[in-house]
Coordinates of C-alpha atoms and ligand atoms in Angstrom, one line a residue:
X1 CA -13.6 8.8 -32.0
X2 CA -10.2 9.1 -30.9
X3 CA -8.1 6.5 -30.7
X4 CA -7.0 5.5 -26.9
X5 CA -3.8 3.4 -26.0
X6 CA -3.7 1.9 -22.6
X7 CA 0.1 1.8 -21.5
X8 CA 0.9 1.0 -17.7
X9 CA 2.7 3.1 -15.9
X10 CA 2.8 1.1 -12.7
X11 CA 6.5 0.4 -11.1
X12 CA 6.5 -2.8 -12.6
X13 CA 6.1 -2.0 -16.3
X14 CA 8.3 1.1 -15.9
X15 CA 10.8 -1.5 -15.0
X16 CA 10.1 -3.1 -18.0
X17 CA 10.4 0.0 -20.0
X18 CA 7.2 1.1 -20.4
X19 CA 8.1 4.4 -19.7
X20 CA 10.5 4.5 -22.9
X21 CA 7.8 3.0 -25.2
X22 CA 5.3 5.3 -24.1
X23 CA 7.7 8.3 -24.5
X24 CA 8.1 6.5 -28.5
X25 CA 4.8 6.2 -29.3
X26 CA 3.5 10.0 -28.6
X27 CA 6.5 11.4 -30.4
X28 CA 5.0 8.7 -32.8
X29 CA 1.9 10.0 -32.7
X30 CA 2.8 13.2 -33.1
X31 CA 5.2 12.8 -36.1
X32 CA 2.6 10.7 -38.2
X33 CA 0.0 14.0 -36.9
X34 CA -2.7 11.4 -35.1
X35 CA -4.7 12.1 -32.6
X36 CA -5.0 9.9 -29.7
X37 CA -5.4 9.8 -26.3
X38 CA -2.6 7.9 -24.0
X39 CA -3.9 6.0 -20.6
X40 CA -1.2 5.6 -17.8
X41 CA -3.2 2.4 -16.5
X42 CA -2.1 -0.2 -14.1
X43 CA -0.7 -3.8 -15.2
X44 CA -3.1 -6.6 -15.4
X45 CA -0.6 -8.5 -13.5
X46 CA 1.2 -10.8 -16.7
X47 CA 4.4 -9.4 -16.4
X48 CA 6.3 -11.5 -18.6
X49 CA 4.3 -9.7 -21.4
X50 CA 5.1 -5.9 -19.8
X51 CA 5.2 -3.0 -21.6
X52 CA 1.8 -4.5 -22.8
X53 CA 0.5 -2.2 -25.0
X54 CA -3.5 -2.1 -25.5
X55 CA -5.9 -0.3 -27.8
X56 CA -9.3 0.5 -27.5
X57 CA -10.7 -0.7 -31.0
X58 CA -15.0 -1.1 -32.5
X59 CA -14.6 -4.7 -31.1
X60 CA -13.5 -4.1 -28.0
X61 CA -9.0 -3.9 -26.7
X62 CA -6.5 -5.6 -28.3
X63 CA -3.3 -6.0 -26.8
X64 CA 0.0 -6.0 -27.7
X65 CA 3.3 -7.3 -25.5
X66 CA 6.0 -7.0 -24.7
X67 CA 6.6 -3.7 -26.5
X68 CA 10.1 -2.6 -26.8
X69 CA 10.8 0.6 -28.3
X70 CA 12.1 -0.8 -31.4
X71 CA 9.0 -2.7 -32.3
X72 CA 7.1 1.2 -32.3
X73 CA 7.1 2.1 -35.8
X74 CA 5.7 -1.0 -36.7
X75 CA 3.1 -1.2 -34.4
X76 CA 1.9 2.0 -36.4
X77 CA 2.5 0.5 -39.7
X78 CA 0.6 -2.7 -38.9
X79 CA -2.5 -0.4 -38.1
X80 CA -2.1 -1.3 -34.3
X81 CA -4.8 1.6 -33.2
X82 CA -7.3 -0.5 -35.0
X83 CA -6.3 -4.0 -33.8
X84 CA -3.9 -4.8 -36.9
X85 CA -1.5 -7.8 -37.0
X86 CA 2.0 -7.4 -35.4
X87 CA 4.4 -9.8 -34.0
X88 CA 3.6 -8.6 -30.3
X89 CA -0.6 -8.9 -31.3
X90 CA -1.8 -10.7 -28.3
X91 CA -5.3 -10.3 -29.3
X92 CA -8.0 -9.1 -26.3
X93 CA -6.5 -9.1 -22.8
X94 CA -9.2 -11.1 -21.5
X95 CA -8.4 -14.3 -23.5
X96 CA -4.8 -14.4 -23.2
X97 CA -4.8 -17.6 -21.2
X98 CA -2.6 -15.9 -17.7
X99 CA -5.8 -13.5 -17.8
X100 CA -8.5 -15.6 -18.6
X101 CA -8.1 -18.5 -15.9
X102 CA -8.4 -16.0 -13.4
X103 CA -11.1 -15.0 -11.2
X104 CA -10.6 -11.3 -10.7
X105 CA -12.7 -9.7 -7.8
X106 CA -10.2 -7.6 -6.2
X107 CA -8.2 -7.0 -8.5
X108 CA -11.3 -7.0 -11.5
X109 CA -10.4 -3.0 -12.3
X110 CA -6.9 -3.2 -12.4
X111 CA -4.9 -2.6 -15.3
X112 CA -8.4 -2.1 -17.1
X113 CA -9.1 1.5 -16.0
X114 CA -7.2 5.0 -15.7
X115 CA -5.8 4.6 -12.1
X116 CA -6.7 8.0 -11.0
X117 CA -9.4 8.8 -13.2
X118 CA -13.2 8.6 -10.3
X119 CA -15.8 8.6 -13.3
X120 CA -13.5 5.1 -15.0
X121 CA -14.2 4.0 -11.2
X122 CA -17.3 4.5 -11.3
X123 CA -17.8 3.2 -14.9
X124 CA -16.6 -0.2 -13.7
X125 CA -18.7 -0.8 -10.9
X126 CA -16.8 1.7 -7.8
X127 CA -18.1 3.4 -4.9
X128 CA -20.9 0.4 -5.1
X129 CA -19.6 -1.3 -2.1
X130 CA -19.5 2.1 -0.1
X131 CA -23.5 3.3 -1.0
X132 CA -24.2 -0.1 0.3
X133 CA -22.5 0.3 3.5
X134 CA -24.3 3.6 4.3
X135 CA -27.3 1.7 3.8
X136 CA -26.9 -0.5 6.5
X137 CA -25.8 -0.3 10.3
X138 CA -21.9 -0.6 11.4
X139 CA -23.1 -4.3 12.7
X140 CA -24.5 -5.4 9.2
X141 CA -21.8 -4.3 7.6
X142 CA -19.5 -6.4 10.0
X143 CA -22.0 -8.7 9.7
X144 CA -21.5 -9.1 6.1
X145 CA -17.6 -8.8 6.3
X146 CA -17.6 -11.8 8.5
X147 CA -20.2 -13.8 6.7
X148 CA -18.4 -13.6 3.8
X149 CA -15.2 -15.8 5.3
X150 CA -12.7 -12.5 4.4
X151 CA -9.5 -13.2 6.9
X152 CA -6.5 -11.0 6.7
X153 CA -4.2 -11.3 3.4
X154 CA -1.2 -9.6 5.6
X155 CA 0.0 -13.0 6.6
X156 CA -2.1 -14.3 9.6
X157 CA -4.9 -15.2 8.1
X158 CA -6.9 -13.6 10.7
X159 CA -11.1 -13.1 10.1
X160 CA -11.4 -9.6 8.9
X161 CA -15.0 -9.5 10.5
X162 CA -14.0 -10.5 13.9
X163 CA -11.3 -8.0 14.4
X164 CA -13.4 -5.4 13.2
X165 CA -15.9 -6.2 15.9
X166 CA -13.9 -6.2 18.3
X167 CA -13.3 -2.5 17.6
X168 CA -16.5 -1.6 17.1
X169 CA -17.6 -3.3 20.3
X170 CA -14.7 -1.3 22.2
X171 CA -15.7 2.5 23.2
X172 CA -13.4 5.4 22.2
X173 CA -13.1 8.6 21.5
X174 CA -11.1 8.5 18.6
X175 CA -10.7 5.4 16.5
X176 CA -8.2 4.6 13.4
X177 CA -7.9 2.7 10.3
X178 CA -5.1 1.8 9.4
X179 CA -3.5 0.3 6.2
X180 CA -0.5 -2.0 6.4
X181 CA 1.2 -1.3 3.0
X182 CA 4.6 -2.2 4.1
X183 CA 4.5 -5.4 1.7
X184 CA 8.1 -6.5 3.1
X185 CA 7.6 -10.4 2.0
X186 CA 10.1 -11.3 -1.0
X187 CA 8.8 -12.1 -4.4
X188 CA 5.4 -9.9 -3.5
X189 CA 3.7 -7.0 -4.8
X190 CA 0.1 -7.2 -4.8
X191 CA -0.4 -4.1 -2.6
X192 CA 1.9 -2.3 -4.6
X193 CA 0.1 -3.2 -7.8
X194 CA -3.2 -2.5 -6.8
X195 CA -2.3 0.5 -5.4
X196 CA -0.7 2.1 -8.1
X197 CA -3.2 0.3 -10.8
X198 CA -6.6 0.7 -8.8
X199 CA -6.1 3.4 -5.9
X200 CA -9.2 4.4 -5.5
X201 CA -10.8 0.3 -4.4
X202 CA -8.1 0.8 -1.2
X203 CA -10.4 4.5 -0.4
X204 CA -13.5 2.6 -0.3
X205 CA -12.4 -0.3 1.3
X206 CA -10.9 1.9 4.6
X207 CA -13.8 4.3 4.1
X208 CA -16.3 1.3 4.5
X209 CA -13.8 -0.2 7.4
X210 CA -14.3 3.1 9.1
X211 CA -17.8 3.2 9.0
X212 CA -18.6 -0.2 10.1
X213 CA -16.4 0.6 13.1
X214 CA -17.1 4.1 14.2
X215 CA -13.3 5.4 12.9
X216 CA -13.2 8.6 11.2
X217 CA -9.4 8.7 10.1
X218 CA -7.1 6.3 7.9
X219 CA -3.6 6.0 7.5
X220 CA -1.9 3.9 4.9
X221 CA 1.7 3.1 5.9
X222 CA 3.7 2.7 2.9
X223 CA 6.7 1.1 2.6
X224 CA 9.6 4.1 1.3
X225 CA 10.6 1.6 -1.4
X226 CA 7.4 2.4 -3.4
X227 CA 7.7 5.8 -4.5
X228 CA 5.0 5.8 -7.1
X229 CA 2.7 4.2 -5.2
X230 CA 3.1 6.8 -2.7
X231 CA 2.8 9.4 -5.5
X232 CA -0.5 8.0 -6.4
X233 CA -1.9 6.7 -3.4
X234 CA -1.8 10.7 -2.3
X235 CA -3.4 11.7 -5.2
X236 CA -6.0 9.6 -5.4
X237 CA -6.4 10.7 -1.7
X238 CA -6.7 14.3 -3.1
X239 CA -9.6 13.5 -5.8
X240 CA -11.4 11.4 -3.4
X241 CA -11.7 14.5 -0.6
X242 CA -13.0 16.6 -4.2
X243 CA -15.0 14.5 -4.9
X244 CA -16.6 14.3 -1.4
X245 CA -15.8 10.0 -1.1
X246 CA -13.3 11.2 2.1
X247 CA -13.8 13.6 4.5
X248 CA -16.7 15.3 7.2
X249 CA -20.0 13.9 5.0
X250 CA -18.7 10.6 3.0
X251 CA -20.9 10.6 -0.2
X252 CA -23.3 13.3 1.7
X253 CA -23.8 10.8 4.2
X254 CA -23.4 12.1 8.2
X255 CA -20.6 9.6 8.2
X256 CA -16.8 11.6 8.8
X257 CA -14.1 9.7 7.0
X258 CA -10.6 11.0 5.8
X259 CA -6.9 9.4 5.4
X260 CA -3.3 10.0 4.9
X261 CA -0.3 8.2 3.3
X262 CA 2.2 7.9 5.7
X263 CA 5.8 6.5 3.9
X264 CA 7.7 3.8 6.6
X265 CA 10.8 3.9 7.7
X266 CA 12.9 0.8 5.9
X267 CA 12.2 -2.1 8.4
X268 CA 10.9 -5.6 7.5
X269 CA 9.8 -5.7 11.0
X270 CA 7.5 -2.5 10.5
X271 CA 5.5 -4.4 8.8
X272 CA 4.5 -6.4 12.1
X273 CA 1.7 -4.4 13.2
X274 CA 2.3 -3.7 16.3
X275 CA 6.1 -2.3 15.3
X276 CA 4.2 -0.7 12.3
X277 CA 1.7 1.6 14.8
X278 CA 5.0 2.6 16.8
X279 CA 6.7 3.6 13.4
X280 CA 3.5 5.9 12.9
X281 CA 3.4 7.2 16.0
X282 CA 7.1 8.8 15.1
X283 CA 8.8 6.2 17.4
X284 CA 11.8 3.4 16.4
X285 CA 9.5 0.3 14.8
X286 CA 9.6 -1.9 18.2
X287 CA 6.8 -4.7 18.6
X288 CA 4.8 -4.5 21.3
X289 CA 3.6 -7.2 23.7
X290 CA 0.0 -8.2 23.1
X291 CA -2.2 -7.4 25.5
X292 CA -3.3 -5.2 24.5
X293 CA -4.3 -5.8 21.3
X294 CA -4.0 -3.1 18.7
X295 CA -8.1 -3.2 18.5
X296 CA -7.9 -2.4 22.3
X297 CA -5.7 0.2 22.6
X298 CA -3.6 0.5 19.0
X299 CA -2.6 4.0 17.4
X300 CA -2.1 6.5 19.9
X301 CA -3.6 4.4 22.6
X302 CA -7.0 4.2 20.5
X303 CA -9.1 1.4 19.4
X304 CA -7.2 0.6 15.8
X305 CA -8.5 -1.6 13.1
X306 CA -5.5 -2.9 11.6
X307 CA -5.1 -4.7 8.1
X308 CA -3.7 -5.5 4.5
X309 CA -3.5 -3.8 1.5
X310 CA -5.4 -6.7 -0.2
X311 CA -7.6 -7.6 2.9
X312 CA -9.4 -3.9 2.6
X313 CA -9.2 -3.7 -1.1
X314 CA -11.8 -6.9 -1.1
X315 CA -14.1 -5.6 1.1
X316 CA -15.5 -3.4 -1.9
X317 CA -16.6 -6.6 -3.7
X318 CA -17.7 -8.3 -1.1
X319 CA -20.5 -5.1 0.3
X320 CA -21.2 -4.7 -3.5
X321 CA -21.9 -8.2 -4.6
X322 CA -22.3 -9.6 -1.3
X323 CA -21.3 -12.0 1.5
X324 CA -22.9 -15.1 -0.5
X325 CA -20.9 -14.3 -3.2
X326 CA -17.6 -14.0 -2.6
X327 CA -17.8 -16.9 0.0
X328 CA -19.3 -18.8 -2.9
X329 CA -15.2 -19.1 -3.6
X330 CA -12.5 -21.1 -2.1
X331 CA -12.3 -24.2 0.0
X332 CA -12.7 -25.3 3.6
X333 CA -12.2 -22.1 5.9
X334 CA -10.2 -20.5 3.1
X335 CA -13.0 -18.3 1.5
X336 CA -12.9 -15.9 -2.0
X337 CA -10.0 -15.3 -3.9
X338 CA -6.3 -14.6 -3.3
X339 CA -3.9 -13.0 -5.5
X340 CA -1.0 -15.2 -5.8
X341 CA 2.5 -13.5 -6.5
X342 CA 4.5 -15.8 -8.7
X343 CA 8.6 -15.0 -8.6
X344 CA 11.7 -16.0 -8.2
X345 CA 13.2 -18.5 -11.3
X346 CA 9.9 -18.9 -13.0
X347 CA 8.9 -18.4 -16.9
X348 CA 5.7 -17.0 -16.1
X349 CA 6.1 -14.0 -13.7
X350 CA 2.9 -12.1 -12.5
X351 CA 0.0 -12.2 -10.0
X352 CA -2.5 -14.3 -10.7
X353 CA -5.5 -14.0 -8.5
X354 CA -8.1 -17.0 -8.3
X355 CA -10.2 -18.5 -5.8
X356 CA -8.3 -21.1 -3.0
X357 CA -8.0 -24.4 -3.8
X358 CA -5.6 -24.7 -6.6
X359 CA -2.5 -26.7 -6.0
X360 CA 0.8 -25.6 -5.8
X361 CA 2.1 -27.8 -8.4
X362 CA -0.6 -26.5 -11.3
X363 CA 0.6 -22.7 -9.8
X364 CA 4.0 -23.4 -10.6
X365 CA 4.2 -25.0 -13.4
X366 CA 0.7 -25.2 -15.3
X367 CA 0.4 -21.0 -14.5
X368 CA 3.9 -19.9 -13.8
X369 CA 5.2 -23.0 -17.0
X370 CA 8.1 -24.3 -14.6
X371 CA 11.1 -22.1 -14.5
X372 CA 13.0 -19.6 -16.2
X373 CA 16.0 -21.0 -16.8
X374 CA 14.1 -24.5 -18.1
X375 CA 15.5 -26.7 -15.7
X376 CA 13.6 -28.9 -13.2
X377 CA 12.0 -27.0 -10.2
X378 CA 13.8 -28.0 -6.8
X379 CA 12.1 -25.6 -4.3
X380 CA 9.1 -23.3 -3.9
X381 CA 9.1 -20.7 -0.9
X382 CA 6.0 -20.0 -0.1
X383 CA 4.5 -17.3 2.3
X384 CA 8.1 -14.8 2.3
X385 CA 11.1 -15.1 4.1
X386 CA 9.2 -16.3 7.0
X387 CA 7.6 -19.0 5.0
X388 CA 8.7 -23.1 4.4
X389 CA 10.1 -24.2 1.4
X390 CA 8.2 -27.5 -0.3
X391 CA 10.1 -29.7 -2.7
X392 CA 8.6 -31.1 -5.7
X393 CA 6.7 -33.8 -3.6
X394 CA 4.4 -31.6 -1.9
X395 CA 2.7 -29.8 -4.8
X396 CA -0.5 -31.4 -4.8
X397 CA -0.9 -28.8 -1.4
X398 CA -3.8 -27.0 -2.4
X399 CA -3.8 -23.1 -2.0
X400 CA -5.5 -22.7 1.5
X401 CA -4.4 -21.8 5.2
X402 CA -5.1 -25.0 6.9
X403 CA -3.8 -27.1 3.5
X404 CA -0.4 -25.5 4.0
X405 CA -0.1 -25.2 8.2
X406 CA -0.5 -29.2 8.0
X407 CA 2.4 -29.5 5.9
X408 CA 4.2 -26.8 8.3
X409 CA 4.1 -24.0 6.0
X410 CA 2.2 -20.4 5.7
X411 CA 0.6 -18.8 2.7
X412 CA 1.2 -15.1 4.3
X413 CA 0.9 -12.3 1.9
X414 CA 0.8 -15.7 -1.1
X415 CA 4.0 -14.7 -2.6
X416 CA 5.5 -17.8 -4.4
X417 CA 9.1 -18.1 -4.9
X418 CA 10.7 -20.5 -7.4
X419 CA 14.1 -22.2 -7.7
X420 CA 15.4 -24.5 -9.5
X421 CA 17.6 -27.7 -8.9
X422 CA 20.9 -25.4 -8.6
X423 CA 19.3 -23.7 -5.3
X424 CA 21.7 -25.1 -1.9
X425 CA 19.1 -25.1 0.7
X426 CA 21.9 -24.5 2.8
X427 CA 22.8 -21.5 2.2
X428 CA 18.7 -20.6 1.5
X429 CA 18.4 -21.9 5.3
X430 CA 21.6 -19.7 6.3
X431 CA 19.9 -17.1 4.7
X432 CA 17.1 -17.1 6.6
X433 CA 18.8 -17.2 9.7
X434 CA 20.9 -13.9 8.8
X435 CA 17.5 -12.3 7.6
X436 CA 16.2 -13.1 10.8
X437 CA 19.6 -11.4 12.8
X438 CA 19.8 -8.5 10.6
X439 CA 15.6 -7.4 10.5
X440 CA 14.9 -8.2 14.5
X441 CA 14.0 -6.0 16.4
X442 CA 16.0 -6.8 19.4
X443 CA 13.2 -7.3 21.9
X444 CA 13.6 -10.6 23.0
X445 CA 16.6 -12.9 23.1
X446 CA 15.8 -16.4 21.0
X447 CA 15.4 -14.1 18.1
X448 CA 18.2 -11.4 18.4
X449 CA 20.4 -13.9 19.6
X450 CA 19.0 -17.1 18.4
X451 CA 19.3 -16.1 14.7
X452 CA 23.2 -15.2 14.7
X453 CA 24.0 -18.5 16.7
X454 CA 21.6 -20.1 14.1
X455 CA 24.3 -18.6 11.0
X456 CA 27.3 -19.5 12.9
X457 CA 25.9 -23.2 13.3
X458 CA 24.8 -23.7 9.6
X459 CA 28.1 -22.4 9.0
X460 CA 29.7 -25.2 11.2
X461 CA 28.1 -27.6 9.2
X462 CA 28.8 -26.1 5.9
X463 CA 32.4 -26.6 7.0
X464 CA 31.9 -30.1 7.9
X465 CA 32.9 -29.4 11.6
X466 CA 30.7 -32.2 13.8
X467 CA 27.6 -32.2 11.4
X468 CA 25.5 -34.4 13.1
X469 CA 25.6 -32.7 16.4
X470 CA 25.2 -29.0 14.8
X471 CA 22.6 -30.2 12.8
X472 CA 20.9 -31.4 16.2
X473 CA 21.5 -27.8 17.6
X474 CA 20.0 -26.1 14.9
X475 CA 16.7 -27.8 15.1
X476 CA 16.9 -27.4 19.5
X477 CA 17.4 -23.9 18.4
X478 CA 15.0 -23.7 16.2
X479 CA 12.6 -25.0 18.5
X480 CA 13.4 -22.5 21.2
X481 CA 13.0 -19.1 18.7
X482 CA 9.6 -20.8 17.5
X483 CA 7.9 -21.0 20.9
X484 CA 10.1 -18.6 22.6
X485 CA 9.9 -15.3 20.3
X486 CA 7.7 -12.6 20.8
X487 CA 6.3 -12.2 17.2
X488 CA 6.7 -14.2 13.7
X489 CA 10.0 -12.4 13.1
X490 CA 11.7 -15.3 15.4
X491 CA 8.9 -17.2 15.8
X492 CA 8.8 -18.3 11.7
X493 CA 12.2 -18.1 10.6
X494 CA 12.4 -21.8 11.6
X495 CA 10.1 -22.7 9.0
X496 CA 12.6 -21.7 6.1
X497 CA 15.3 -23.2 8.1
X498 CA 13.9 -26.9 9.2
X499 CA 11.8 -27.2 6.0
X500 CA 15.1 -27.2 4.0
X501 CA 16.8 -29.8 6.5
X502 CA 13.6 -32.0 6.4
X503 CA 13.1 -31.8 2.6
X504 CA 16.5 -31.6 1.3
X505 CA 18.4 -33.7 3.6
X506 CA 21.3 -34.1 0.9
X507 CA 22.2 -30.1 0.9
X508 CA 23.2 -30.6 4.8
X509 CA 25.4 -33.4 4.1
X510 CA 29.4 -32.3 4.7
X511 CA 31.1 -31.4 1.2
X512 CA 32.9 -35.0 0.4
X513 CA 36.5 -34.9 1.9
X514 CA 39.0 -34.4 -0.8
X515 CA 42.3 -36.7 -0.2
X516 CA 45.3 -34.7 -1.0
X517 CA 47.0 -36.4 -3.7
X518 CA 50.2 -38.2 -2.4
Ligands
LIG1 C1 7.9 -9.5 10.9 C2 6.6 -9.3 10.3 C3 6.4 -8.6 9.1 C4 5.1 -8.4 8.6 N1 5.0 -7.7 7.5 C5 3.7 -7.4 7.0 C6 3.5 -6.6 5.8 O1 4.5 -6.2 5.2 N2 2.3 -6.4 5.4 C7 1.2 -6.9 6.1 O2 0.1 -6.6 5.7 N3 1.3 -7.6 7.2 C8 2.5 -7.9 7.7 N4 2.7 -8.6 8.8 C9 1.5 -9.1 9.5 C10 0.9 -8.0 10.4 O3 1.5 -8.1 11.7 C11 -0.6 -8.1 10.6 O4 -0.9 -9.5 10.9 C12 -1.4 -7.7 9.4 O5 -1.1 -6.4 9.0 C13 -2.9 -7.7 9.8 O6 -3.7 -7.4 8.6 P1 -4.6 -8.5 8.0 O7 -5.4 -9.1 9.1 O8 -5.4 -7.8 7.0 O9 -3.7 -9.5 7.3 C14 4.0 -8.9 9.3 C15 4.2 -9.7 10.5 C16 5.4 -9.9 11.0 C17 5.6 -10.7 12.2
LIG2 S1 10.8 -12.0 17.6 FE1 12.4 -10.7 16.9 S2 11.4 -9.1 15.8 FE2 9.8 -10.1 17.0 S3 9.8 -9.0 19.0 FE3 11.3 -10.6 19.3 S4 13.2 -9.6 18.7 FE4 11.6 -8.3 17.9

């Protein structure tokens, strides 16, 4: 048999160099005169071991990471195509102890098969979900999506089966799906991953969305920053309409289905749905006041189911195995499993999906093993710009919506963000107010111009300039862009800014006067 090497060729272990070390080991290959056939797979997520190399041996793959170009000749001389010993063995994927605490359901293919390859989809259980679905009626299928506790991984944490309902319950004569790739949140990349590493789960998941609401095209709005997942998000598009998955008669079924890739236009606040339909519709990414809501009158006026990346990529699972069994995960109203993003100064960098319920504290440093740079953790952002930051003291928050909205936080697209005790939450809170005034829209005043009074403020009390009473402003202010803003843009930034004054009081206290030296 030929030997076959797995090496990802997803944006994040390009930016590791996996590009270089693939380039090494065909002219490798080719100088030693072996035959063998190269993979571009996804990542499996542990990116602190990326370029992870893997090989397809009798006893199943062996892995090897990270791989720099250097260590390529003696992969080969160690007998790496048949598992041999190296300094970079890892052993199999599957027991490397990032991998194997896991619970992988939605992202279960990824970094395991050949992204664009149908039959590998298939192989591993693909296109299950959808010959279920055309079993059943668009209710059951909603049915199912609600009964299984699915609610939206885009931030709201919205039920997935209600607000597809709602659009199969409104009449139209043209319905959309659409796909909210935009992924603005810092230190995230799910989508990004799973659409480069598992394109194909994100068909079936829209295809099935359109069925069970009567929509017959997709979009997937991409953000412009992810070229490759652009470049294989369209061709998996391509294979899918071969293969008859998309388009008039999905799987020979009477049920129409077809999508395009649409790339965005470089806004954080495109990624705010409403903003995001306007952005497809060829207009300037404005949010819209709700009513209506997008499943009323969304994309070009017309009933528009409206969701995550991640939040359409589970739905697969969840028609194959069932309702029972994906709900079977989680806690409380928190229900299957999320992939958590781990960034920022952290040792352990990757996503790392498992079912709610796990702390924070063992997700940073059991998972993610504390930071970096080795020093102690001060501050964990949690949920994106948008989202609070919690100090060391609330880490036994376990991973779930309502868990984290007690303690006045989000979870949002679950991107964690580590710093350590050099972080000044000042200047983190400053920053948030300047994200705020840079990314808003403009619609409606407490957020275009509560966020630039909010920077001037903080910077009054940097400079020690009547601390107590700016410090009194800022939270007034914050209060007024929380419950007077039209979206989250204005509405959230408060959380980043008044979770840093309540939890590190010290960082707000003026810079001690210096006395000039007489
Ligand atoms: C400023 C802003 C930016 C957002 N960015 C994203 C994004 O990049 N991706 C996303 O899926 N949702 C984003 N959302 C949330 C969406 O408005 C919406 O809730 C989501 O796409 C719905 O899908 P879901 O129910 O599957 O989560 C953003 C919201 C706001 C207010
Ligand atoms: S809160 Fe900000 S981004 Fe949202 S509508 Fe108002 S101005 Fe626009």
């Amino acid at each position: 048999m030929i030997p076959r090497i797995y090496i990802p060729g997803d944006s994040g272990a390009l930016a590791l160099g996996a590009e270089k070390v693939a380039k090494a080991i065909a002219s490798e290959l080719a100088e030693r005169g072996i035959e063998a056939k190269i993979v571009r797979n996804g990542s499996r997520g542990a990116y602190f071991l990326e370029p992870m190399v893997e090989v397809a041996t009798a006893n199943g793959r062996v892995a090897y990471g990270p791989v720099k170009t250097s260590d390529v000749k003696s992969l080969f001389d160690s007998g790496f195509l048949t598992g041999g010993h190296h300094k970079r063995w890892l052993g199999a994927p599957d027991k490397i102890p990032f991998l194997a605490k896991q619970t992988r359901l939605t992202f279960a293919r990824c970094g395991v098969t050949d992204p664009l390859s149908l039959e590998s989809y298939k192989k591993h259980g693909g296109l299950n979900g959808l010959t279920n679905a055309l079993g059943l009626t668009p209710a059951a299928i909603v049915a199912q999506v609600t009964e299984s506790g699915l609610r939206g991984r885009g931030g709201a944490g919205f039920p997935t089966g209600i607000k597809w309902k709602t659009v199969l319950d409104t009449v139209g004569d043209r319905k959309y799906i659409v796909c909210n790739a935009d992924e603005g949140d810092s230190g995230t990349f799910a989508d990004r991953m799973i659409m480069e590493g598992d394109p194909f789960v994100l068909i079936e998941g829209m295809t099935i969305a359109g069925i069970a609401t009567g929509a017959t095209k997709g979009f997937v709005y991409i953000r412009s920053e992810y070229p490759h997942a652009v470049a294989v998000m369209n061709k998996a598009v391509e294979i899918a309409r071969k293969a008859g998955v998309l388009g008039a008669s999905v799987l020979g079924s009477p049920n129409a289905f077809d999508m395009e890739i649409r790339v965005g236009a470089g806004a954080y606040v495109c990624g705010e749905e409403t903003a995001l339909l306007d952005s497809l519709e060829g207009k300037r990414g404005m949010v819209r006041a709700k009513p209506p809501l997008p499943a009323h009158k969304g994309l070009f006026g017309k009933p528009t189911v409206i969701n995550n990346v991640i939040s359409l990529a589970s739905v697969p699972v969840i028609m194959d195995k069932g309702a029972a069994f994906y709900k079977d995960f989680g806690m409380g109203r928190s229900r299957g499993t999320i992939p958590i993003q781990i960034a920022g100064n952290v040792k352990y960098a990757g996503l790392f999906e498992a079912a709610f319920g796990m702390t924070l504290g063992e997700i940073v440093d059991e998972i993610g093993g504390g930071t970096a740079t080795g020093r102690p953790v001060k501050a964990v952002q949690v949920g994106g710009p948008l989202g609070a930051y919690f100090p060391r003291a609330l880490f036994d928050t376990p991973f779930d919506y309502e868990a984290f909205a007690a303690e006045d936080g989000l979870i949002g697209h679950a991107g964690i963000v580590v710093f350590d005790d050099t972080a000044d939450m000042l200047k983190q809170a400053r920053f948030a107010m300047e994200f705020c005034a840079i990314e808003s829209c403009g619609k409606c005043t407490p957020c275009r111009i509560g966020s630039t009074r909010g920077v001037e403020t903080i910077d009054r009390i940097a400079a020690g300039i009547e601390p107590e009473k700016n410090l009194a402003l800022v939270t007034d202010l914050c209060n007024t862009m929380k419950f007077g803003s039209l979206c989250a843009l204005g509405g959230f930034t408060p959380y980043p800014v008044m979770s840093s004054i309540t939890h590190f009081p010290d960082d707000f206290k003026p810079a001690p006067v210096r006395v000039a030296a007489e």
